[in-house]
GROMACS .gro file of C-alpha atoms in nm:
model
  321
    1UNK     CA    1   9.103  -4.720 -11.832
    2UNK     CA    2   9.226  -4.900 -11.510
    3UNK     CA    3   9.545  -4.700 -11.386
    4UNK     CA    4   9.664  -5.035 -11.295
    5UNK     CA    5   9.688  -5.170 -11.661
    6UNK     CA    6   9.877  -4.840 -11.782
    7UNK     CA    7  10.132  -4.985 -11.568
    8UNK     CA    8  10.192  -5.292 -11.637
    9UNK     CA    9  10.533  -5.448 -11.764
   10UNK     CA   10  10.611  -5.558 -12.114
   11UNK     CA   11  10.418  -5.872 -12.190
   12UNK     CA   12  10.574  -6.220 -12.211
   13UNK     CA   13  10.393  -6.542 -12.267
   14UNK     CA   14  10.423  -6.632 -11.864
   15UNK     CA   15  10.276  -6.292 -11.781
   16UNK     CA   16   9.980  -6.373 -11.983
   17UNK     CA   17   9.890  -6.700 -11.884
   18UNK     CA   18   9.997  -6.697 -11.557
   19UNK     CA   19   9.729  -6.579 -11.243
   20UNK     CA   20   9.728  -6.199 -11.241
   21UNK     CA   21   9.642  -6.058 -10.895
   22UNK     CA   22   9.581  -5.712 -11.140
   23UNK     CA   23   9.199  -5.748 -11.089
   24UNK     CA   24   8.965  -6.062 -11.121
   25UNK     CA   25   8.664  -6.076 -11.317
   26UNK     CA   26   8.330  -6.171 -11.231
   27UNK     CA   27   8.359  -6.419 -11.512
   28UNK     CA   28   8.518  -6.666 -11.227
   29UNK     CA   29   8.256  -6.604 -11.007
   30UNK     CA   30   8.007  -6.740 -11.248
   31UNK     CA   31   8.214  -7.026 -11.390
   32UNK     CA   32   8.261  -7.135 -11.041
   33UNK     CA   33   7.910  -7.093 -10.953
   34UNK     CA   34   7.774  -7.298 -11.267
   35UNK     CA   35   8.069  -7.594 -11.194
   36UNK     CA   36   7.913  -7.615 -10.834
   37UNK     CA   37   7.527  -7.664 -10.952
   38UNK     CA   38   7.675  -7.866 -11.238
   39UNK     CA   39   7.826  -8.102 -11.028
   40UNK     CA   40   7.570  -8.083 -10.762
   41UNK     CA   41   7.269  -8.227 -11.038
   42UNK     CA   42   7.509  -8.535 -11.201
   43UNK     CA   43   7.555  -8.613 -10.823
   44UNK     CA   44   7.171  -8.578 -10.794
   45UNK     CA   45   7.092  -8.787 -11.109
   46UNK     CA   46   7.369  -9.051 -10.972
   47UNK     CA   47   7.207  -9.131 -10.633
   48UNK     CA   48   6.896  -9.117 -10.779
   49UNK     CA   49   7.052  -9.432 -11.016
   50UNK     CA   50   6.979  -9.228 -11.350
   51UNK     CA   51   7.294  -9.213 -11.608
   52UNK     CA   52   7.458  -8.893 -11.723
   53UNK     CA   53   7.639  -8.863 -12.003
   54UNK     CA   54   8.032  -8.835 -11.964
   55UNK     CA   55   8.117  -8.667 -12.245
   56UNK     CA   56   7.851  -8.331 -12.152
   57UNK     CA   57   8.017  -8.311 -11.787
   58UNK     CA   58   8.304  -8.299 -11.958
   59UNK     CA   59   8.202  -8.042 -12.208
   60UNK     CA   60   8.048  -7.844 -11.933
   61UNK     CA   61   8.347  -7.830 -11.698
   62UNK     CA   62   8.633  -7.772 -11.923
   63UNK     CA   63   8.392  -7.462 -12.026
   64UNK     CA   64   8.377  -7.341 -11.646
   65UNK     CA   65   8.776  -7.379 -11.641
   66UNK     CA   66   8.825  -7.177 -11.958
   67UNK     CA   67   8.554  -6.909 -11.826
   68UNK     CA   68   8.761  -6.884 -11.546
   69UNK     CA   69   9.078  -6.814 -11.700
   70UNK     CA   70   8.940  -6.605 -11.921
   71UNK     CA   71   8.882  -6.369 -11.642
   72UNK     CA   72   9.161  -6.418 -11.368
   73UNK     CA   73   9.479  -6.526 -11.630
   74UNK     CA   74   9.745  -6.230 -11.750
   75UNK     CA   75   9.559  -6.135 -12.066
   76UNK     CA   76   9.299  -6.015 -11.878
   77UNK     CA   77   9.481  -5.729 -11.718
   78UNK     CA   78   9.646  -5.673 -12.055
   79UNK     CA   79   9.324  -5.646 -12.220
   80UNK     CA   80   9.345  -5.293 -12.142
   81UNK     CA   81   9.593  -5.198 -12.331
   82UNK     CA   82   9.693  -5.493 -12.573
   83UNK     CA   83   9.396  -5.500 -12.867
   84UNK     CA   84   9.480  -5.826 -12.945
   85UNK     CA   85   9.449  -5.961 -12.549
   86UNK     CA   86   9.100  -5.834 -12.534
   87UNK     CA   87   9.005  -5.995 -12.888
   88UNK     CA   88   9.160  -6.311 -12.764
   89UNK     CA   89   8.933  -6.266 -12.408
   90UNK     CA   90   8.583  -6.269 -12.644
   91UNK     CA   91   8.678  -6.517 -12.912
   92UNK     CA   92   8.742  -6.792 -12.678
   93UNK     CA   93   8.398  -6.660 -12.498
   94UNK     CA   94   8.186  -6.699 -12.770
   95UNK     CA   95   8.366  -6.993 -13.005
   96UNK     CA   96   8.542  -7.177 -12.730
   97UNK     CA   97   8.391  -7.149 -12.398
   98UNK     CA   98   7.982  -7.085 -12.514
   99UNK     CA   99   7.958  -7.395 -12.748
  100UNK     CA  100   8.129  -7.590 -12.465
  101UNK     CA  101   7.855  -7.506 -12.183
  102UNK     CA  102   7.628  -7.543 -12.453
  103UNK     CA  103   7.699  -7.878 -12.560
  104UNK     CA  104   7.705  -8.007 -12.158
  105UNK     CA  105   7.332  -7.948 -12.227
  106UNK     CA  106   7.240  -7.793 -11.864
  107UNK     CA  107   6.887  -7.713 -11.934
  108UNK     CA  108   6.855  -8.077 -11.949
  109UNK     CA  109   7.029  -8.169 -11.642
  110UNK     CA  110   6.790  -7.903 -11.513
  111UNK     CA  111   6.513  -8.027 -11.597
  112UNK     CA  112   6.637  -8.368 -11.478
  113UNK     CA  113   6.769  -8.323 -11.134
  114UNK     CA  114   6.534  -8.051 -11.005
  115UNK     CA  115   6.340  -8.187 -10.719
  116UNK     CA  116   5.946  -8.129 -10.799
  117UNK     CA  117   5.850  -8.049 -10.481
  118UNK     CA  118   5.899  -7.708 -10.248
  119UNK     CA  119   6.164  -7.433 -10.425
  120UNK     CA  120   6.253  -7.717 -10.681
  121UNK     CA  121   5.918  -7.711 -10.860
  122UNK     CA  122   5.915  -7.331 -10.822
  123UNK     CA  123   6.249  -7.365 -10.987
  124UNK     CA  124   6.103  -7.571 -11.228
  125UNK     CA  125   5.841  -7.365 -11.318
  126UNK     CA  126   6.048  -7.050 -11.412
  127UNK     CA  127   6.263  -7.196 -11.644
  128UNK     CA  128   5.978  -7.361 -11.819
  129UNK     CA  129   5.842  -7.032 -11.789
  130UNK     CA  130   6.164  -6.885 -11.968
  131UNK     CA  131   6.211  -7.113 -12.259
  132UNK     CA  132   5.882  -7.084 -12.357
  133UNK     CA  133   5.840  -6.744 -12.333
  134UNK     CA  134   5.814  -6.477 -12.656
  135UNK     CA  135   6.176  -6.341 -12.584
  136UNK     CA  136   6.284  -6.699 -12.591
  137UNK     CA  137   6.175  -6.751 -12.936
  138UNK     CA  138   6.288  -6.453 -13.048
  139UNK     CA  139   6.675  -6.538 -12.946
  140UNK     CA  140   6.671  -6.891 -13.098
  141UNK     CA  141   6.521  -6.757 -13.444
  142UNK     CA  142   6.709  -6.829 -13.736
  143UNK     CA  143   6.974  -6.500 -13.812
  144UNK     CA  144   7.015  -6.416 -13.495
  145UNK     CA  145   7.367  -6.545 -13.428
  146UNK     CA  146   7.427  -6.341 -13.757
  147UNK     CA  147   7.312  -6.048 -13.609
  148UNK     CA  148   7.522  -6.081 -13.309
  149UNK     CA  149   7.827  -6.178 -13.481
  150UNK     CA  150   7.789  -5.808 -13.686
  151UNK     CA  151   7.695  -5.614 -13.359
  152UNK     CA  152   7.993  -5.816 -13.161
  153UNK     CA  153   8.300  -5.754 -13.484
  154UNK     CA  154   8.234  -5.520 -13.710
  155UNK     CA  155   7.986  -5.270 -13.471
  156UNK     CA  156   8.207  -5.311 -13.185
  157UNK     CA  157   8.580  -5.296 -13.370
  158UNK     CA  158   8.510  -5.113 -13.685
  159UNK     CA  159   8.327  -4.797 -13.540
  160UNK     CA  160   8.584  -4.741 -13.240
  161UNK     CA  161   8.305  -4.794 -12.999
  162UNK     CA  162   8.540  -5.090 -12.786
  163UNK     CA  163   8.758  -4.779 -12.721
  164UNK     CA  164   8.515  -4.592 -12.560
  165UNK     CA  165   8.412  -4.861 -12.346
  166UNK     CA  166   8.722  -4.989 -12.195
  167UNK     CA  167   8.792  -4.624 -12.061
  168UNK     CA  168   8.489  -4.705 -11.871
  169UNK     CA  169   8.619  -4.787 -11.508
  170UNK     CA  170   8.403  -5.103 -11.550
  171UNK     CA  171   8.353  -5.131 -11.902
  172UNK     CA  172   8.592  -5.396 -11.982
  173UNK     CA  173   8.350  -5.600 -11.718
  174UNK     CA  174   8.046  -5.475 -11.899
  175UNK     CA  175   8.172  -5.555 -12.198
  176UNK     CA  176   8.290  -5.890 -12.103
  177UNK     CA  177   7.965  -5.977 -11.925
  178UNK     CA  178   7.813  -5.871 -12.246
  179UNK     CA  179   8.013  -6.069 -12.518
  180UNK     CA  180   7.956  -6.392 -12.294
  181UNK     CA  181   7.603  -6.404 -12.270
  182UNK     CA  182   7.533  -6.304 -12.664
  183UNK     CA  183   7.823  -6.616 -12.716
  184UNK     CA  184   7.604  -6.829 -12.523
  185UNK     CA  185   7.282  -6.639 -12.740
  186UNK     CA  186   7.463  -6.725 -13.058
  187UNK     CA  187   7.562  -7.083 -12.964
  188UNK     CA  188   7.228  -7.235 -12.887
  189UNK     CA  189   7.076  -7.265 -13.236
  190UNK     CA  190   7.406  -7.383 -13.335
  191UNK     CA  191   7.497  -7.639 -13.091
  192UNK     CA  192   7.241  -7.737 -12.852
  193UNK     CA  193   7.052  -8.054 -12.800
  194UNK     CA  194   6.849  -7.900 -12.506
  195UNK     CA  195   6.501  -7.846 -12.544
  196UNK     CA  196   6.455  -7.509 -12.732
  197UNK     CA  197   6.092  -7.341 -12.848
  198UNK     CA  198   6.257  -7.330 -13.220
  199UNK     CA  199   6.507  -7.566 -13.343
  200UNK     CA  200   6.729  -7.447 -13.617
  201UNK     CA  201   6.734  -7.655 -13.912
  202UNK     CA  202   7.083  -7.749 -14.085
  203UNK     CA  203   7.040  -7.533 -14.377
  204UNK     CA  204   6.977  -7.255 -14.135
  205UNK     CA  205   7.310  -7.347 -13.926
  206UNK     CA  206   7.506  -7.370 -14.227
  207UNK     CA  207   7.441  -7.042 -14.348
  208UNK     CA  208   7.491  -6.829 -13.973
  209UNK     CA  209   7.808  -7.073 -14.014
  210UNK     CA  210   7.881  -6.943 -14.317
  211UNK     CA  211   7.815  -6.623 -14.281
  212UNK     CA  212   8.030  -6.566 -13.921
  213UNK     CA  213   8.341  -6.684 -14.126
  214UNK     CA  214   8.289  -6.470 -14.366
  215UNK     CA  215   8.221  -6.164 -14.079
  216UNK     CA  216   8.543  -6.278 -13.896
  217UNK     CA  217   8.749  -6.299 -14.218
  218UNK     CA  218   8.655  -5.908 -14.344
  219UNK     CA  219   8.733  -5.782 -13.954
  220UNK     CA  220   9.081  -5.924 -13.982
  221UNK     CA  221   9.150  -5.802 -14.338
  222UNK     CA  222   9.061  -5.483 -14.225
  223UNK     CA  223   9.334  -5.500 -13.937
  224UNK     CA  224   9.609  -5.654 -14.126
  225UNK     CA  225   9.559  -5.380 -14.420
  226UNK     CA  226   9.482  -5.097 -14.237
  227UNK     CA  227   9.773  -4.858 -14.273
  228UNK     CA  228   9.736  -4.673 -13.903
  229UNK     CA  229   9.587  -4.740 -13.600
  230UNK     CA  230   9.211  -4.858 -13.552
  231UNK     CA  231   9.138  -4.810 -13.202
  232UNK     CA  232   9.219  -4.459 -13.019
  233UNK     CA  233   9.252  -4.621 -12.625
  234UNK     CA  234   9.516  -4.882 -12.758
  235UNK     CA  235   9.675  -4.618 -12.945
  236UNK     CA  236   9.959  -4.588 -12.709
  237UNK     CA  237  10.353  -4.706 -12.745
  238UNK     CA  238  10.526  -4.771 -12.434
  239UNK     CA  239  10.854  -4.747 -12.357
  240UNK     CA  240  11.030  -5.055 -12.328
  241UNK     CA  241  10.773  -5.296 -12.502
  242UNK     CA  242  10.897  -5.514 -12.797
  243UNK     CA  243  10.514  -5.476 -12.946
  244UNK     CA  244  10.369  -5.115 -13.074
  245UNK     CA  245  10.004  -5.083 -13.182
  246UNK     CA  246  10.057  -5.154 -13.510
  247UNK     CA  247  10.244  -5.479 -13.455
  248UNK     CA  248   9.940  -5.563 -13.161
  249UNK     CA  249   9.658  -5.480 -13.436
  250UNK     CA  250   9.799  -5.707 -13.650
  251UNK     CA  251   9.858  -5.959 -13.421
  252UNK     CA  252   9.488  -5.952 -13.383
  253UNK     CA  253   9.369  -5.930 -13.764
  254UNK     CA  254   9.576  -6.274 -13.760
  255UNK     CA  255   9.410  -6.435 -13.467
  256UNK     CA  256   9.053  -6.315 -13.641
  257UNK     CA  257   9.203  -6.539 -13.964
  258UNK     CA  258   9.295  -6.810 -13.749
  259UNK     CA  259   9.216  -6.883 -13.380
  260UNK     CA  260   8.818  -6.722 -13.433
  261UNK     CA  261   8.807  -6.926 -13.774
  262UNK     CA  262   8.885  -7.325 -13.658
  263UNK     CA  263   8.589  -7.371 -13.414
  264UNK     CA  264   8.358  -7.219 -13.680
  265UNK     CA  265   8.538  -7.480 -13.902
  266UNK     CA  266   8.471  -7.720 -13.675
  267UNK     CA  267   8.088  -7.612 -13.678
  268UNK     CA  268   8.044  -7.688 -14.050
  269UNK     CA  269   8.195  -8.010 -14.049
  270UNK     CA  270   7.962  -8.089 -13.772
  271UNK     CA  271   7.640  -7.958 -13.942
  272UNK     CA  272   7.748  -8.101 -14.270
  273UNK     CA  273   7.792  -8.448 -14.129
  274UNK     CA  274   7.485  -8.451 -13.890
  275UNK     CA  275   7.261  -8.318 -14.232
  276UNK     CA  276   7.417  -8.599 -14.397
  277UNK     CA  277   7.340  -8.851 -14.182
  278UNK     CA  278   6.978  -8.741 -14.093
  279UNK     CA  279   6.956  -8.803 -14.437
  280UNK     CA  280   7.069  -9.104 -14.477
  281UNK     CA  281   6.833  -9.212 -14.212
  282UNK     CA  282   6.498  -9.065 -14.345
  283UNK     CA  283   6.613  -9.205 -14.682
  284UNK     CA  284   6.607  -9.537 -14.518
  285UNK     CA  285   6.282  -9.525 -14.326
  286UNK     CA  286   6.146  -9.403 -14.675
  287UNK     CA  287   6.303  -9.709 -14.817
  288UNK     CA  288   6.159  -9.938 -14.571
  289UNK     CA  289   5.824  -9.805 -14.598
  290UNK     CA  290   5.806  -9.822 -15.001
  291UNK     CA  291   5.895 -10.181 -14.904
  292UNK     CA  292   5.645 -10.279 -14.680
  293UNK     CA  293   5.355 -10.107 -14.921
  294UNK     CA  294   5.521 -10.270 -15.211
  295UNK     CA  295   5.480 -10.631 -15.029
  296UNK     CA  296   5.130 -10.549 -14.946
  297UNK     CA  297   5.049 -10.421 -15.284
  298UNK     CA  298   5.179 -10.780 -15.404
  299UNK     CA  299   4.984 -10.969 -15.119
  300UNK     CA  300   4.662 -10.803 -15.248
  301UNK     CA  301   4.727 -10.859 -15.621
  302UNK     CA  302   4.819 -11.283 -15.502
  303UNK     CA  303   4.468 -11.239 -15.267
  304UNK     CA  304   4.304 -11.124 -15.624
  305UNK     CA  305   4.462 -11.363 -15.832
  306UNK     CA  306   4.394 -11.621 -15.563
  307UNK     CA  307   4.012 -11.472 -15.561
  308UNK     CA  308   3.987 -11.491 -15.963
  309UNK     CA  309   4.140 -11.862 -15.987
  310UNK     CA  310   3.832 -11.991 -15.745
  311UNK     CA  311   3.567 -11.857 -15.924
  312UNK     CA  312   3.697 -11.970 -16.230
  313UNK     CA  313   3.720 -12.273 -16.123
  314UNK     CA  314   3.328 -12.254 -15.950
  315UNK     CA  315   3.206 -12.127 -16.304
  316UNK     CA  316   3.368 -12.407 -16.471
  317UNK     CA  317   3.245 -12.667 -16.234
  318UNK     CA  318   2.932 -12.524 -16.330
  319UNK     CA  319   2.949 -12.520 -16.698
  320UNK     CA  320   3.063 -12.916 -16.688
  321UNK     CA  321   2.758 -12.983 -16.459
   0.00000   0.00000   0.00000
């Protein structure tokens, strides 16, 4: 553990969202990175006289900013030795800030704003290259955001293993590094519109949905029952500090209940609304097209009908010859 973060003064609500100079993490060199080439392909697509949505560079930015702060704010220095700080740091990574770059849809811009010519269509070729490739389809399969949500909570919490790795001189980076890009993993079935080898249907999405809330509501239980400490490396009661491990671990089984539960919330209302609608729409099409066969059914029987009447009026024309 950083010998930096031992010492650090009680915790206040300014101290931990205020800019720590008590390390910075990587995680603002890549949200600042990802704003720049953001920015840099709407201006692209703008000059060019092609639209870009609004609402996605929104989306996309405010998930840079959050990224960010994530890594350079107070908590992240006290995610060292406050449980609850470093649970905060990867919930808003993978149900705050993830869904947000998701949803700004930058494999689209991408694709978009990418020159085809010289190290653009070289550029262009690789990440075509990527999303159709077999590890690609893989990580958009069905169950997979399950599977990360019970390798991310329960494996990383419940077996102690988060202790080992923060006493890792980098392994709160590692980790961090680590939670972000399976958030981002997790969010695509979930959330993106991009172009993806295996879309996940709604009744897929409803269940991962389902199924995370359910994962995030045991890991908290298990915090705010557990009768003694959880995790060995926040083990530690300082002198002078109004919260002890006990009080911190629950702090955190109540932000599992709460602050990891509303986006996932959010998701379901989502999914349940967009299935809703998509059905509304095929039920119309459908409803159209029995229509339009109906009315041509009826214009064959009248053509028949029509067809009959003439020759029995040519056989009776006949019969009175």
């Amino acid at each position: 553990m950083n010998i930096d973060a031992q010492n650090l003064p009680a915790p206040t609500w300014p101290s931990l969202l205020s800019f720590s100079p008590n390390g910075v993490s990587v995680l603002v060199v890549i949200a600042g990175i990802g704003a720049v080439l953001y920015l840099l392909g709407v201006i692209r697509l703008r000059r060019a006289g092609r639209r870009w949505p609004i609402g996605r560079s929104i989306a996309f930015l405010l998930g840079c900013a959050l990224l960010a702060a994530t890594g350079c704010l107070g908590v992240h220095a006290y995610a060292e030795v406050l449980i609850s700080a470093l649970l905060f740091q990867q919930i808003t990574l993978m149900t705050i800030v993830a869904p947000l770059l998701v949803l700004g849809t930058p494999g689209r811009l991408l694709l978009r704003a990418t020159p085809h010519r010289r190290i653009g269509r070289t550029a262009l070729r690789l990440a075509l290259g990527g999303l159709r490739s077999p590890v690609s389809r893989v990580l958009v399969r069905p169950g997979i955001a399950i599977l990360i949500a019970i390798l991310l909570y329960p494996g990383l919490y419940l077996t102690d293993l988060v202790s080992l790795l923060v006493r890792v001189p980098v392994g709160h980076e590692v980790l961090l590094l680590a939670i972000f890009a399976l958030g981002v993993v997790a969010a695509v079935p979930l959330w993106s519109s991009d172009p993806v080898p295996r879309p996940t249907s709604f009744a897929g999405r409803l269940v991962e949905v389902v199924v995370e809330i359910q994962v995030h509501a045991v890991l908290g239980l298990v915090m705010l029952l557990s009768a003694a400490p959880l995790f060995s490396a926040y083990d530690v009661t300082r002198d002078g500090w109004a919260i002890d491990p006990m009080r911190d671990q629950i702090v955190a089984g109540t932000m599992m209940w709460t602050y990891a539960e509303l986006p996932l919330l959010i998701v379901l209302i989502v999914t349940l609304s967009r299935w809703s609608k998509r059905d509304a729409k095929l039920a119309s099409r459908r409803q159209t097209q029995d229509e339009i066969d109906l009315e041509a059914y009826n214009e064959y029987l009248a053509s028949l009908e029509g067809g009959n009447t003439k020759d029995a009026r040519r056989d009776s024309g006949r019969t009175d010859t």
